[in-house]
Amino acid sequence: MAKAVGMEMRAAMRKAVQWGTAVACGAGDGLLVRPPSVRKRTDMHLEDSLGVAFPLVQDRGAVAVQGDIPAYLRYDSLDLPVALAMGETGGAPTQPDGANDPNTYRQTFTLAEHLEGLFATFALYVGVNVEECPSLKVSGFTLKGQVGTPVMITFHTLADDLLTRGTVNTTGGFSGVTCRETGHRVLMSHGTFRLNDQSGAALEAADVVHPASFELIFKRKLTGVYAAGQADRIDEPSTAGVPEVTLKLVFPRYTADTYFADMEAGTLKKMDIVFKGALIDAAYRRTFALSFPALALREVDLPKAEGILRHPLTFACLAADEAPAGMAGVTKPFRVEVTNRNDTDVLMP
């Protein structure tokens, strides 16, 4: 008899093309995740007509599926959910040196104004059965890290349904699911953080800062609607408001009042965060990089304590009228660039 054991669960995600229709996950579609919280809630309507002392009937109503999929950030294998949240790629990955580094590819993910047509099938093998979300939308992610630990990413999602027993992804078929890579986690120690005024020169070594932790919160406001003929499921969600894009940094020591002055003056900042891992071939390392062209200080704090005073900052990540020095083409609130072994545009069918 099959027994469900959490450590034996396996997840997979594959881009889908028709809302409400699942696709089969297979080789290269596996995701290494932490326990997800994607849940299905169904309205239940009891018979409450006059004269009915004890209801004999309960009818099912609208279905709502949403939740988070947390994972360790990796240099490879998470390109699809990141791209589904961002909305655009720079096209097919490019090779910086195809001759000497034949397995090294670069790809860019940029923020699109909407996510129309971008969703995936998400499947989770739980030992007894395969749970299946036929159409799952990634509405954003939270990226966070602190000194001495791996960096975590949590994908925020909503879906049309969650089937306890998948009709397309089954226990038998899930044996064909494999992960692109199972190593190469991004560690906080891999990161270099650079920050200066938006109007200043391109970021360089003199602009390196040393936060103890960071957190990027990116959440789009997406809403689907219910209508007759949709079996009480939502249609493909669309934009319902301005997204939340916030960056938090915590410096382990308070050494100057610079950021208090910058906030009072309304000084915009620019920043990049670059994580570099192991070599792929001969010269190029696995990379996950973030660029922020316009950061506006929203909160500068100095919590009082008996010991060492920490210095938390919160920035609103804004779009820029034009790219600042050293960030050619970056005008949306942030951009993601990766270097890894993935040779395909993950948003192509």
Coordinates of C-alpha atoms in Angstrom, one line a residue:
M1 CA 0.0 0.0 0.0
A2 CA 1.3 3.4 -1.0
K3 CA 2.1 5.8 1.9
A4 CA 2.6 9.5 1.6
V5 CA 5.9 10.8 3.0
G6 CA 6.7 14.4 2.6
M7 CA 10.4 14.0 1.7
E8 CA 9.4 11.7 -1.2
M9 CA 7.2 14.4 -2.9
R10 CA 8.3 15.6 -6.3
A11 CA 7.1 18.6 -8.2
A12 CA 7.0 19.5 -11.9
M13 CA 6.0 22.5 -14.0
R14 CA 5.5 22.8 -17.8
K15 CA 4.3 25.8 -19.8
A16 CA 0.7 25.3 -21.0
V17 CA -1.1 26.8 -24.0
Q18 CA -4.8 26.7 -23.3
W19 CA -6.3 27.9 -20.0
G20 CA -8.0 25.0 -18.2
T21 CA -6.2 22.3 -20.2
A22 CA -3.3 20.4 -18.5
V23 CA -0.2 19.3 -20.3
A24 CA 2.0 16.4 -19.3
C25 CA 5.2 17.1 -17.4
G26 CA 8.3 15.1 -18.4
A27 CA 12.1 15.2 -18.7
G28 CA 13.6 18.5 -17.6
D29 CA 10.3 19.7 -16.0
G30 CA 11.1 18.7 -12.4
L31 CA 11.4 21.4 -9.7
L32 CA 13.1 20.9 -6.4
V33 CA 10.8 22.7 -4.0
R34 CA 10.1 23.1 -0.3
P35 CA 6.5 22.2 0.9
P36 CA 4.1 24.2 -1.2
S37 CA 0.9 25.8 0.2
V38 CA -1.2 25.7 -2.9
R39 CA -4.7 24.9 -1.7
K40 CA -8.2 24.4 -3.1
R41 CA -11.2 26.0 -1.5
T42 CA -14.8 25.3 -2.7
D43 CA -17.9 27.2 -1.6
M44 CA -20.4 24.8 -0.1
H45 CA -24.1 25.7 -0.1
L46 CA -26.4 23.9 2.4
E47 CA -30.1 23.6 1.7
D48 CA -31.7 26.1 4.0
S49 CA -35.2 26.4 2.7
L50 CA -38.0 27.1 5.2
G51 CA -39.4 23.9 6.6
V52 CA -36.1 22.0 6.3
A53 CA -35.1 21.2 9.8
F54 CA -31.9 19.3 8.9
P55 CA -30.4 19.8 5.4
L56 CA -30.3 16.8 3.2
V57 CA -28.3 18.5 0.4
Q58 CA -25.0 20.3 0.1
D59 CA -24.2 21.8 -3.3
R60 CA -20.7 22.7 -4.5
G61 CA -20.0 26.3 -5.7
A62 CA -17.1 28.5 -6.8
V63 CA -13.6 27.0 -6.7
A64 CA -10.6 29.1 -5.6
V65 CA -7.0 27.8 -5.8
Q66 CA -4.0 29.8 -4.7
G67 CA -0.9 29.5 -2.6
D68 CA 2.9 29.6 -2.5
I69 CA 5.6 27.4 -3.9
P70 CA 8.8 27.9 -2.0
A71 CA 12.2 26.7 -3.1
Y72 CA 15.9 27.3 -2.8
L73 CA 17.0 29.7 -5.5
R74 CA 19.2 27.8 -8.0
Y75 CA 21.3 28.9 -10.9
D76 CA 19.5 26.4 -13.1
S77 CA 16.0 24.7 -13.2
L78 CA 13.9 27.7 -12.0
D79 CA 14.0 29.7 -15.2
L80 CA 10.4 28.9 -16.1
P81 CA 8.6 30.1 -13.0
V82 CA 10.8 33.2 -12.8
A83 CA 10.0 34.0 -16.5
L84 CA 6.3 33.3 -16.0
A85 CA 6.3 35.9 -13.2
M86 CA 8.4 38.4 -15.1
G87 CA 6.5 38.1 -18.4
E88 CA 9.2 38.5 -21.1
T89 CA 12.5 37.0 -22.1
G90 CA 15.2 38.5 -24.3
G91 CA 14.6 35.7 -26.9
A92 CA 16.7 32.6 -27.3
P93 CA 19.6 32.3 -24.9
T94 CA 22.9 33.5 -26.3
Q95 CA 26.4 31.9 -25.9
P96 CA 29.2 34.2 -24.8
D97 CA 31.8 31.8 -26.2
G98 CA 30.4 28.9 -28.1
A99 CA 33.7 27.4 -29.0
N100 CA 35.4 27.3 -25.6
D101 CA 32.2 27.2 -23.4
P102 CA 29.7 25.2 -25.4
N103 CA 27.4 24.6 -22.5
T104 CA 27.2 28.2 -21.3
Y105 CA 24.1 30.3 -22.1
R106 CA 22.8 33.7 -21.0
Q107 CA 19.1 34.7 -20.8
T108 CA 17.3 37.9 -19.7
F109 CA 13.9 38.1 -18.0
T110 CA 12.2 41.5 -18.0
L111 CA 8.9 42.8 -16.6
A112 CA 6.0 42.8 -19.0
E113 CA 3.0 45.0 -18.5
H114 CA 0.7 42.0 -18.4
L115 CA 0.9 38.2 -18.3
E116 CA -1.7 37.3 -20.9
G117 CA -1.2 33.8 -22.2
L118 CA 1.5 32.9 -19.7
F119 CA 0.7 30.0 -17.3
A120 CA 1.8 26.5 -16.7
T121 CA 0.6 23.1 -15.5
F122 CA 1.9 22.3 -12.0
A123 CA 2.0 18.8 -10.7
L124 CA 2.9 17.4 -7.3
Y125 CA 3.5 13.7 -6.8
V126 CA 2.6 12.9 -3.1
G127 CA 3.3 9.2 -3.1
V128 CA -0.3 8.1 -3.2
N129 CA -1.4 10.2 -6.2
V130 CA -0.4 13.2 -8.3
E131 CA -2.1 16.5 -7.5
E132 CA -2.5 18.6 -10.6
C133 CA -3.2 22.3 -11.3
P134 CA -4.1 22.3 -15.0
S135 CA -3.5 26.0 -15.3
L136 CA -1.4 27.9 -12.8
K137 CA -0.5 31.6 -13.0
V138 CA 2.7 32.8 -11.2
S139 CA 1.7 36.3 -10.0
G140 CA 5.1 37.1 -8.5
F141 CA 7.8 36.0 -6.1
T142 CA 9.6 36.9 -2.9
L143 CA 13.4 36.5 -3.0
K144 CA 15.2 36.7 0.3
G145 CA 18.6 35.8 1.8
Q146 CA 20.6 36.4 4.9
V147 CA 24.2 35.9 5.8
G148 CA 25.3 32.3 6.2
T149 CA 22.3 30.7 4.4
P150 CA 21.0 29.7 1.0
V151 CA 18.9 32.2 -0.8
M152 CA 15.1 31.4 -0.9
I153 CA 12.5 32.2 -3.5
T154 CA 8.8 31.8 -3.0
F155 CA 6.5 31.9 -6.0
H156 CA 3.0 33.3 -5.5
T157 CA 0.4 31.6 -7.6
L158 CA -3.3 31.2 -8.4
A159 CA -4.9 28.4 -10.5
D160 CA -8.1 27.3 -12.2
D161 CA -8.3 24.1 -10.2
L162 CA -6.4 21.5 -8.1
L163 CA -7.2 17.9 -8.9
T164 CA -6.5 15.4 -6.2
R165 CA -5.9 12.8 -8.9
G166 CA -4.4 14.3 -12.0
T167 CA -6.0 13.3 -15.3
V168 CA -3.0 14.2 -17.5
N169 CA -0.2 13.9 -14.9
T170 CA -0.5 10.5 -13.2
T171 CA 1.5 8.3 -10.9
G172 CA 2.6 6.1 -13.8
G173 CA 3.6 9.0 -16.1
F174 CA 5.4 10.9 -13.3
S175 CA 8.3 8.4 -13.5
G176 CA 9.4 10.3 -16.6
V177 CA 9.8 13.6 -14.8
T178 CA 13.4 14.6 -14.3
C179 CA 15.1 17.8 -13.1
R180 CA 17.4 19.8 -15.3
E181 CA 19.9 20.1 -12.5
T182 CA 19.7 19.1 -8.8
G183 CA 22.7 21.1 -7.4
H184 CA 24.0 24.6 -7.6
R185 CA 22.0 26.4 -5.0
V186 CA 22.5 30.2 -4.7
L187 CA 24.1 31.1 -1.4
M188 CA 24.1 34.5 0.2
S189 CA 27.9 34.4 0.3
H190 CA 27.9 34.3 -3.5
G191 CA 26.4 37.7 -3.7
T192 CA 27.9 41.2 -4.4
F193 CA 25.7 44.2 -3.7
R194 CA 26.4 47.6 -5.2
L195 CA 24.5 50.8 -4.6
N196 CA 24.9 54.4 -5.5
D197 CA 22.9 57.5 -6.6
Q198 CA 20.8 57.0 -9.7
S199 CA 22.4 60.1 -11.2
G200 CA 25.9 58.8 -10.4
A201 CA 28.4 57.0 -12.5
A202 CA 28.1 53.3 -13.4
L203 CA 28.3 51.0 -10.5
E204 CA 31.8 49.8 -9.6
A205 CA 33.9 48.2 -6.8
A206 CA 33.8 51.4 -4.7
D207 CA 30.0 51.1 -4.5
V208 CA 29.9 47.7 -2.9
V209 CA 27.8 47.6 0.3
H210 CA 27.4 44.7 2.8
P211 CA 23.9 44.1 4.0
A212 CA 23.2 41.2 6.5
S213 CA 20.0 40.4 4.7
F214 CA 17.8 41.4 1.7
E215 CA 14.3 40.7 0.6
L216 CA 12.7 41.5 -2.8
I217 CA 8.9 41.4 -2.8
F218 CA 7.3 41.3 -6.2
K219 CA 3.5 40.7 -6.3
R220 CA 1.2 41.4 -9.2
K221 CA -2.5 42.0 -8.5
L222 CA -4.2 39.4 -10.7
T223 CA -7.9 38.5 -10.7
G224 CA -9.9 35.9 -12.6
V225 CA -13.7 36.0 -13.0
Y226 CA -16.4 33.4 -12.8
A227 CA -19.0 33.1 -15.5
A228 CA -21.6 30.6 -16.7
G229 CA -20.0 27.7 -18.6
Q230 CA -16.8 27.7 -16.7
A231 CA -17.7 25.0 -14.2
D232 CA -17.3 27.4 -11.3
R233 CA -13.7 28.0 -12.1
I234 CA -12.0 31.3 -12.9
D235 CA -11.0 32.3 -16.3
E236 CA -7.4 33.3 -17.0
P237 CA -6.5 36.1 -14.5
S238 CA -5.7 39.6 -15.6
T239 CA -4.2 42.7 -14.1
A240 CA -6.4 44.3 -11.3
G241 CA -4.0 46.9 -10.0
V242 CA -0.5 48.3 -9.6
P243 CA 2.0 45.6 -8.6
E244 CA 4.0 45.7 -5.3
V245 CA 7.7 45.9 -5.9
T246 CA 9.7 46.5 -2.8
L247 CA 13.3 45.9 -1.8
K248 CA 14.5 45.6 1.8
L249 CA 18.1 45.7 3.0
V250 CA 19.3 45.3 6.6
F251 CA 22.8 46.6 7.4
P252 CA 24.3 44.9 10.5
R253 CA 25.8 48.1 11.8
Y254 CA 24.7 51.8 11.7
T255 CA 27.8 53.8 10.7
A256 CA 26.4 57.0 9.1
D257 CA 23.2 59.0 8.6
T258 CA 23.5 59.0 4.8
Y259 CA 20.3 57.2 4.1
F260 CA 18.3 59.4 6.4
A261 CA 19.5 62.4 4.5
D262 CA 18.8 60.7 1.1
M263 CA 15.3 60.0 2.2
E264 CA 14.7 63.6 3.2
A265 CA 16.1 64.8 0.0
G266 CA 14.2 62.3 -2.2
T267 CA 17.5 61.0 -3.7
L268 CA 16.9 58.1 -6.1
K269 CA 19.3 55.2 -6.0
K270 CA 20.4 52.4 -8.4
M271 CA 21.6 49.0 -7.5
D272 CA 22.6 45.6 -8.7
I273 CA 22.9 42.3 -6.9
V274 CA 25.0 39.6 -8.6
F275 CA 25.3 36.0 -7.4
K276 CA 28.1 33.9 -9.0
G277 CA 28.4 30.2 -8.5
A278 CA 30.5 27.4 -9.9
L279 CA 32.1 27.3 -13.4
I280 CA 30.0 25.8 -16.2
D281 CA 32.8 25.1 -18.7
A282 CA 36.1 26.9 -18.8
A283 CA 35.6 30.6 -18.1
Y284 CA 32.0 31.4 -17.3
R285 CA 30.3 30.9 -13.9
R286 CA 26.6 30.3 -13.2
T287 CA 25.1 33.7 -12.5
F288 CA 21.9 35.2 -11.2
A289 CA 21.8 38.9 -11.4
L290 CA 19.3 41.6 -10.5
S291 CA 19.4 45.3 -11.7
F292 CA 17.3 48.1 -10.1
P293 CA 17.4 51.4 -12.1
A294 CA 15.3 53.6 -9.7
L295 CA 15.1 52.9 -6.0
A296 CA 13.2 55.4 -3.8
L297 CA 13.7 55.2 -0.1
R298 CA 10.3 54.4 1.6
E299 CA 11.5 53.8 5.1
V300 CA 14.8 54.3 6.9
D301 CA 15.0 52.9 10.4
L302 CA 17.3 52.6 13.4
P303 CA 15.7 50.3 16.0
K304 CA 17.1 51.1 19.4
A305 CA 18.7 48.3 21.4
E306 CA 21.3 47.7 24.0
G307 CA 23.8 46.2 21.7
I308 CA 24.9 46.8 18.1
L309 CA 22.4 49.0 16.2
R310 CA 21.1 47.6 12.9
H311 CA 20.1 49.8 10.0
P312 CA 17.0 48.6 8.0
L313 CA 16.1 50.2 4.7
T314 CA 13.0 49.8 2.5
F315 CA 12.9 50.9 -1.1
A316 CA 10.1 51.2 -3.6
C317 CA 11.4 49.8 -6.9
L318 CA 10.3 52.2 -9.6
A319 CA 10.5 52.4 -13.4
A320 CA 12.9 54.9 -14.9
D321 CA 12.4 57.3 -17.7
E322 CA 15.7 56.3 -19.1
A323 CA 18.3 53.7 -18.2
P324 CA 20.9 55.1 -15.7
A325 CA 24.7 54.8 -16.4
G326 CA 25.9 51.2 -16.6
M327 CA 22.4 49.7 -17.0
A328 CA 21.7 49.9 -20.7
G329 CA 18.1 49.0 -21.5
V330 CA 17.0 48.6 -17.9
T331 CA 14.0 50.9 -17.3
K332 CA 11.5 48.6 -15.6
P333 CA 11.6 48.3 -11.8
F334 CA 14.1 45.4 -12.0
R335 CA 15.5 42.9 -14.5
V336 CA 16.9 39.4 -14.0
E337 CA 19.8 38.0 -16.0
V338 CA 21.0 34.4 -15.7
T339 CA 24.0 32.5 -17.0
N340 CA 23.5 28.7 -16.8
R341 CA 23.2 25.6 -19.0
N342 CA 19.7 26.3 -20.3
D343 CA 19.8 26.7 -24.1
T344 CA 16.0 27.3 -24.7
D345 CA 13.7 30.3 -24.4
V346 CA 11.5 29.0 -21.6
L347 CA 8.5 31.1 -22.7
M348 CA 8.4 29.5 -26.1
P349 CA 5.8 26.7 -26.6

